[in-house]
XYZ file of N, CA and C in Angstrom:
483
model
N 153.023 -16.166 25.741
C 152.227 -15.445 25.246
C 151.919 -15.467 23.812
N 150.514 -15.500 23.671
C 150.051 -15.573 22.064
C 149.572 -17.126 21.430
N 150.104 -18.371 22.565
C 150.120 -19.203 21.891
C 148.474 -19.816 22.211
N 148.052 -20.841 21.196
C 146.596 -21.334 21.154
C 146.911 -22.534 20.761
N 146.419 -23.512 21.960
C 146.247 -24.423 22.521
C 145.532 -25.443 20.839
N 144.629 -24.573 19.921
C 143.625 -25.089 18.968
C 143.078 -26.573 18.936
N 142.681 -26.947 20.509
C 141.836 -27.949 20.342
C 140.204 -27.092 20.604
N 139.641 -28.319 19.744
C 137.792 -27.423 18.873
C 137.076 -28.381 20.742
N 136.606 -27.154 20.315
C 135.555 -26.933 21.490
C 134.369 -27.490 21.298
N 134.239 -28.530 22.652
C 133.587 -30.025 23.006
C 132.036 -29.082 23.342
N 131.324 -30.745 23.772
C 129.894 -30.419 23.527
C 129.622 -29.628 25.429
N 130.315 -30.668 25.902
C 130.711 -30.430 26.990
C 131.008 -29.669 28.006
N 131.850 -28.252 27.367
C 132.099 -27.192 27.782
C 133.229 -27.280 28.123
N 133.383 -28.240 28.560
C 134.616 -28.236 29.761
C 136.406 -27.816 29.285
N 137.101 -28.400 28.343
C 138.215 -27.608 28.050
C 138.273 -26.388 27.824
N 137.625 -25.212 27.920
C 138.221 -24.087 28.038
C 138.410 -23.972 29.664
N 138.159 -24.439 30.260
C 138.972 -24.629 31.999
C 139.538 -25.511 31.882
N 139.764 -26.606 31.133
C 140.671 -27.050 31.492
C 141.979 -27.387 31.149
N 142.185 -26.621 30.308
C 143.204 -26.617 28.973
C 144.274 -26.653 30.017
N 145.664 -26.623 29.653
C 146.643 -26.601 30.552
C 147.823 -25.651 29.402
N 147.329 -24.447 29.027
C 147.524 -23.768 28.293
C 148.134 -22.345 29.277
N 149.193 -21.754 29.260
C 149.095 -20.935 29.896
C 148.638 -21.485 31.494
N 149.013 -22.773 32.353
C 149.025 -22.304 33.563
C 147.676 -22.554 34.201
N 146.417 -21.568 33.315
C 145.554 -21.111 34.338
C 144.703 -22.234 34.606
N 145.067 -23.885 34.580
C 143.818 -24.426 34.925
C 142.755 -24.817 36.009
N 141.619 -24.515 35.281
C 140.525 -24.209 36.668
C 141.040 -22.867 37.349
N 141.504 -22.065 36.980
C 141.785 -21.354 37.530
C 140.338 -20.103 38.177
N 139.701 -19.368 37.184
C 138.356 -19.174 37.074
C 138.012 -19.902 38.032
N 137.541 -21.068 37.928
C 136.451 -21.407 39.011
C 136.738 -22.131 39.662
N 137.582 -21.945 40.248
C 138.616 -21.615 42.131
C 138.666 -20.567 42.297
N 138.517 -19.800 41.662
C 138.611 -17.661 42.015
C 136.344 -17.649 42.208
N 135.981 -18.419 41.146
C 134.260 -17.727 41.399
C 134.361 -18.670 42.975
N 134.358 -19.683 43.394
C 134.299 -20.106 44.451
C 134.842 -20.065 45.693
N 135.905 -18.935 45.458
C 136.782 -18.108 46.194
C 136.367 -16.747 46.712
N 135.134 -16.674 45.554
C 134.815 -15.238 45.553
C 133.287 -15.289 46.121
N 132.664 -16.846 46.117
C 131.497 -17.142 47.004
C 131.793 -17.065 48.074
N 132.678 -17.976 48.297
C 133.022 -17.958 50.261
C 133.337 -16.627 50.779
N 133.759 -16.072 49.896
C 134.307 -14.856 50.310
C 133.442 -13.012 51.054
N 132.303 -13.935 49.985
C 131.062 -13.168 50.345
C 130.336 -13.616 51.316
N 129.909 -14.940 51.432
C 129.137 -15.764 52.729
C 129.871 -15.217 54.527
N 131.428 -15.429 53.972
C 132.399 -14.614 55.512
C 132.625 -13.491 55.130
N 132.108 -12.623 54.740
C 131.851 -11.159 54.979
C 130.910 -10.123 55.197
N 129.993 -10.962 54.601
C 128.840 -10.485 55.029
C 127.554 -10.681 55.523
N 128.065 -12.432 55.827
C 127.266 -13.728 56.930
C 127.626 -13.308 58.229
N 129.298 -13.388 58.318
C 130.277 -13.923 58.889
C 130.438 -15.225 59.439
N 130.102 -15.814 58.469
C 130.187 -17.675 59.005
C 130.964 -18.288 58.074
N 131.471 -19.160 58.763
C 132.585 -20.330 58.144
C 131.958 -20.680 56.893
N 133.108 -21.371 55.888
C 132.484 -21.504 54.868
C 133.632 -22.943 54.409
N 133.166 -24.016 53.782
C 134.896 -24.925 53.504
C 134.616 -24.982 51.898
N 135.515 -25.945 51.352
C 135.870 -26.197 49.821
C 135.538 -27.449 49.610
N 135.414 -27.644 48.436
C 135.364 -29.034 48.118
C 135.241 -29.964 49.496
N 133.964 -30.130 48.852
C 134.042 -31.068 50.285
C 132.492 -32.238 49.402
N 132.949 -32.987 50.313
C 132.307 -34.131 49.973
C 130.780 -34.562 50.966
N 129.886 -34.582 50.011
C 128.693 -34.577 50.315
C 128.030 -35.848 50.187
N 128.265 -36.538 50.933
C 128.301 -38.194 51.326
C 126.196 -38.754 50.479
N 125.098 -37.230 50.885
C 123.973 -37.618 50.853
C 123.689 -37.475 49.521
N 124.513 -36.957 48.663
C 123.939 -36.699 47.185
C 124.917 -37.415 46.138
N 125.782 -37.698 47.156
C 126.222 -39.016 46.140
C 125.205 -39.972 45.008
N 124.929 -40.204 43.404
C 124.320 -40.532 43.000
C 124.851 -41.685 42.136
N 124.335 -43.136 42.051
C 124.929 -44.595 40.996
C 124.199 -44.716 40.040
N 124.771 -43.828 39.226
C 124.290 -44.041 37.766
C 124.091 -44.817 36.662
N 123.955 -45.965 35.626
C 124.241 -47.347 34.896
C 125.752 -47.457 35.340
N 125.956 -48.034 37.270
C 126.409 -48.514 37.461
C 127.831 -48.157 37.689
N 127.233 -46.627 37.660
C 128.918 -45.398 37.946
C 128.451 -44.676 39.540
N 129.543 -44.700 39.723
C 129.374 -44.274 41.095
C 129.766 -43.095 41.089
N 128.616 -41.557 41.695
C 129.042 -40.670 41.024
C 129.415 -39.645 42.267
N 130.239 -39.318 43.149
C 130.657 -38.674 44.293
C 130.197 -37.129 44.252
N 129.419 -36.775 45.277
C 128.759 -35.203 45.206
C 130.224 -34.641 46.170
N 130.657 -33.650 45.114
C 132.304 -32.881 45.659
C 131.817 -31.398 45.430
N 131.257 -30.844 46.803
C 130.730 -29.065 46.634
C 131.745 -28.463 46.424
N 131.598 -27.612 45.709
C 132.478 -25.884 45.222
C 132.167 -25.853 46.612
N 131.841 -25.379 47.704
C 130.794 -24.609 48.213
C 130.338 -25.005 50.103
N 130.247 -24.810 50.698
C 129.784 -25.625 51.771
C 129.932 -25.101 53.296
N 128.575 -24.156 53.379
C 128.528 -23.436 54.960
C 126.970 -24.020 55.256
N 126.600 -23.275 56.642
C 125.633 -23.241 57.399
C 124.810 -22.123 57.985
N 123.532 -22.071 57.560
C 122.939 -20.757 58.006
C 122.210 -21.032 58.545
N 121.366 -20.052 59.110
C 120.276 -19.970 60.104
C 118.796 -20.852 58.762
N 119.355 -21.024 57.778
C 117.768 -22.107 56.879
C 118.883 -23.153 56.681
N 119.982 -23.739 57.538
C 120.337 -25.249 57.433
C 121.452 -25.161 56.505
N 121.909 -26.251 56.138
C 122.903 -26.591 55.519
C 123.183 -25.884 54.130
N 123.970 -25.213 53.242
C 123.986 -24.350 52.181
C 125.229 -24.798 51.582
N 124.700 -25.441 50.093
C 125.589 -26.555 49.102
C 125.807 -25.576 48.343
N 126.842 -25.442 47.552
C 127.103 -24.513 46.225
C 127.699 -25.794 44.641
N 127.607 -25.401 43.885
C 128.585 -25.812 42.882
C 128.615 -24.992 41.703
N 129.454 -24.502 41.740
C 130.125 -23.726 40.790
C 130.302 -23.998 39.276
N 130.233 -23.638 38.076
C 130.760 -23.926 36.952
C 130.930 -22.474 35.883
N 131.970 -22.411 34.929
C 131.866 -21.246 34.527
C 131.791 -22.120 32.908
N 131.350 -21.775 32.582
C 130.690 -22.157 31.021
C 130.832 -21.093 29.660
N 131.128 -21.861 27.984
C 130.803 -20.728 27.235
C 130.136 -21.151 26.361
N 129.430 -19.969 26.009
C 128.011 -19.749 25.242
C 128.328 -20.027 23.778
N 129.820 -20.505 23.352
C 130.306 -20.461 21.963
C 130.440 -21.938 21.505
N 130.535 -22.767 22.929
C 131.101 -24.151 23.105
C 129.658 -25.116 22.691
N 130.401 -25.898 21.961
C 129.549 -26.999 21.945
C 129.084 -27.059 20.707
N 127.660 -28.525 21.066
C 126.917 -28.716 19.047
C 126.255 -27.495 18.580
N 126.336 -27.382 17.421
C 125.984 -25.886 16.711
C 124.717 -26.096 17.449
N 123.973 -26.747 17.812
C 122.199 -25.955 17.714
C 122.599 -25.961 19.353
N 123.046 -25.888 20.103
C 123.525 -25.052 21.489
C 123.874 -24.309 21.345
N 124.960 -23.782 20.518
C 125.928 -22.467 20.432
C 124.611 -21.663 19.526
N 124.075 -22.387 18.801
C 122.564 -20.727 17.907
C 121.299 -20.800 18.958
N 121.549 -21.495 20.006
C 120.195 -21.110 20.933
C 121.182 -20.242 22.097
N 121.861 -20.607 22.535
C 122.849 -19.564 22.918
C 122.959 -17.699 22.895
N 123.342 -17.818 21.038
C 123.267 -16.845 20.047
C 121.480 -15.986 21.006
N 121.074 -16.444 20.343
C 119.727 -15.748 20.395
C 119.181 -15.741 21.607
N 119.273 -16.723 22.874
C 119.090 -15.954 23.802
C 120.008 -15.754 24.814
N 120.024 -14.062 25.434
C 120.653 -14.173 26.462
C 120.660 -15.215 27.417
N 122.157 -15.988 28.249
C 122.013 -16.703 29.287
C 121.707 -18.190 28.505
N 121.852 -18.528 27.655
C 121.031 -19.459 27.591
C 122.474 -20.772 27.753
N 123.998 -20.831 28.097
C 124.465 -21.522 27.957
C 124.436 -21.752 29.443
N 124.264 -21.083 29.984
C 124.017 -20.758 31.855
C 122.774 -21.602 31.784
N 121.770 -21.123 31.637
C 120.178 -21.645 31.858
C 120.633 -23.334 31.427
N 121.583 -23.758 30.736
C 121.335 -24.946 30.355
C 122.015 -25.632 31.319
N 123.330 -25.168 31.928
C 124.002 -25.851 32.902
C 123.404 -26.001 34.192
N 122.619 -24.793 34.391
C 121.791 -25.118 35.874
C 120.858 -26.002 35.502
N 120.026 -26.529 34.632
C 119.388 -27.544 34.339
C 120.039 -28.559 34.161
N 121.501 -28.778 34.510
C 122.807 -29.959 34.040
C 122.037 -30.174 35.890
N 122.765 -29.318 36.525
C 123.368 -29.361 37.992
C 121.827 -29.481 38.756
N 120.849 -29.098 37.850
C 119.465 -29.622 38.662
C 119.080 -31.206 38.338
N 119.138 -31.728 37.592
C 118.837 -32.751 37.228
C 120.424 -33.818 38.337
N 121.505 -33.172 38.004
C 122.208 -34.012 38.936
C 121.893 -34.201 40.764
N 121.294 -32.439 40.897
C 121.467 -32.609 42.404
C 119.736 -32.389 42.484
N 118.973 -32.472 42.244
C 117.837 -32.062 42.252
C 117.722 -30.213 42.793
N 117.183 -29.181 43.762
C 117.737 -28.225 44.982
C 118.128 -28.369 45.913
N 118.874 -29.606 46.100
C 119.971 -29.511 47.549
C 120.654 -28.751 46.931
N 120.811 -28.174 45.807
C 122.630 -27.423 45.889
C 121.993 -26.460 44.899
N 122.764 -25.371 45.092
C 123.110 -24.408 44.435
C 123.752 -23.492 43.301
N 122.803 -23.966 42.039
C 123.801 -23.506 41.092
C 124.708 -22.183 41.056
N 125.259 -22.216 41.098
C 125.980 -21.163 40.760
C 127.148 -20.627 38.765
N 126.316 -20.332 38.388
C 126.926 -20.827 36.689
C 127.473 -19.110 36.305
N 128.376 -19.208 35.798
C 129.470 -18.224 34.940
C 129.103 -18.496 33.771
N 128.572 -17.831 32.325
C 129.245 -17.790 31.173
C 130.586 -16.927 31.212
N 131.096 -17.443 30.219
C 132.436 -17.403 29.943
C 132.633 -15.445 30.514
N 131.328 -15.197 29.722
C 131.778 -13.272 29.423
C 131.237 -12.518 30.169
N 131.119 -13.178 31.522
C 130.051 -12.591 33.391
C 129.058 -12.732 33.205
N 128.398 -13.142 32.061
C 126.252 -13.052 33.100
C 127.033 -14.468 33.486
N 126.285 -14.462 34.999
C 125.607 -15.185 35.898
C 124.349 -15.480 35.649
N 124.636 -17.239 36.065
C 122.762 -17.367 36.167
C 121.438 -16.846 37.178
N 120.153 -17.253 36.638
C 119.836 -16.735 37.234
C 119.772 -17.082 38.922
N 119.990 -17.771 39.526
C 119.697 -18.342 40.510
C 121.146 -17.861 41.594
N 122.254 -17.899 40.437
C 123.134 -16.850 41.136
C 122.910 -15.888 42.351
N 122.294 -15.194 40.533
C 122.303 -13.266 40.882
C 120.495 -14.163 42.051
N 119.825 -14.939 42.221
C 119.529 -14.147 43.731
C 119.673 -14.835 44.637
N 120.435 -15.711 44.531
C 122.043 -16.222 45.491
C 122.398 -14.718 46.834
N 122.788 -13.886 45.222
C 123.319 -12.705 46.003
C 123.007 -11.732 46.456
N 121.508 -11.629 46.016
C 120.656 -11.005 46.402
C 119.791 -11.286 47.552
N 119.777 -12.698 48.015
C 119.772 -12.915 49.486
C 120.655 -12.947 50.378
N 121.281 -13.237 49.849
C 122.624 -12.553 50.602
C 123.336 -11.720 51.314
N 122.635 -10.426 50.380
C 122.978 -9.501 50.974
C 121.850 -9.037 51.683
N 120.305 -8.790 51.547
C 119.198 -9.097 51.875
C 119.357 -9.033 53.430
N 119.478 -10.467 52.939
C 119.872 -11.453 54.786
C 120.692 -10.643 55.707
N 122.219 -9.801 54.867
C 123.149 -9.763 55.958
C 122.780 -7.924 55.959
N 121.942 -6.881 55.561
C 121.997 -5.987 55.821
C 120.540 -6.316 57.056
N 119.610 -7.337 57.524
C 118.946 -7.357 58.714
C 120.173 -8.312 59.821
N 120.761 -8.627 59.590
C 122.330 -9.338 60.330
C 122.670 -8.557 61.033
N 123.487 -7.998 60.197
C 124.352 -5.881 60.605
C 123.409 -5.365 61.352
N 122.366 -5.169 61.078
C 121.158 -4.006 61.829
C 121.165 -4.977 63.060
N 120.810 -6.106 63.193
C 120.163 -6.577 64.795
C 121.404 -6.875 65.407
N 122.212 -7.118 64.783
C 123.859 -7.176 65.415
C 124.303 -5.743 66.176
N 124.221 -4.721 65.345
C 124.879 -3.276 65.739
C 123.986 -3.222 67.411
N 122.296 -3.214 67.155
C 121.442 -3.063 68.271
C 121.686 -3.832 69.247
N 122.876 -4.580 69.391
C 122.908 -5.474 70.622
C 124.379 -4.943 70.845
N 125.398 -4.420 70.066
C 126.436 -3.996 71.300
C 126.046 -2.908 72.025
């Protein structure tokens, strides 16, 4: 306890998630994906799959093939739903990005959403959480929609019983 890895934070905001100090590698990321999956299972009674390769979302950029392995996948009445989770730090990255995050609440999460949309367009739900707990707008909208739909689902289900 109390040990620090002393690595300088990088522009890609990844090190705090992958740092092996303390054995918490990707724990928050995986916990967030499981939490979202639990919401889908509990509030919509739908099966979910984690860490799924979605070949139609693969891309090749600069001769590098990038596989689309998404954190959470499920099917609802609107069709397949794919989610990519990320936790980022508003205190990491280039000084200009840290400054922008200090000036505008949620800027770090918004920046990561823009990156996800560049990678996947609108075919994937970006679920970005800042290290302090602030979710991106898309994650908040997804939870609201899920809760709204689940109310109608359970009301209709109770009338069938």
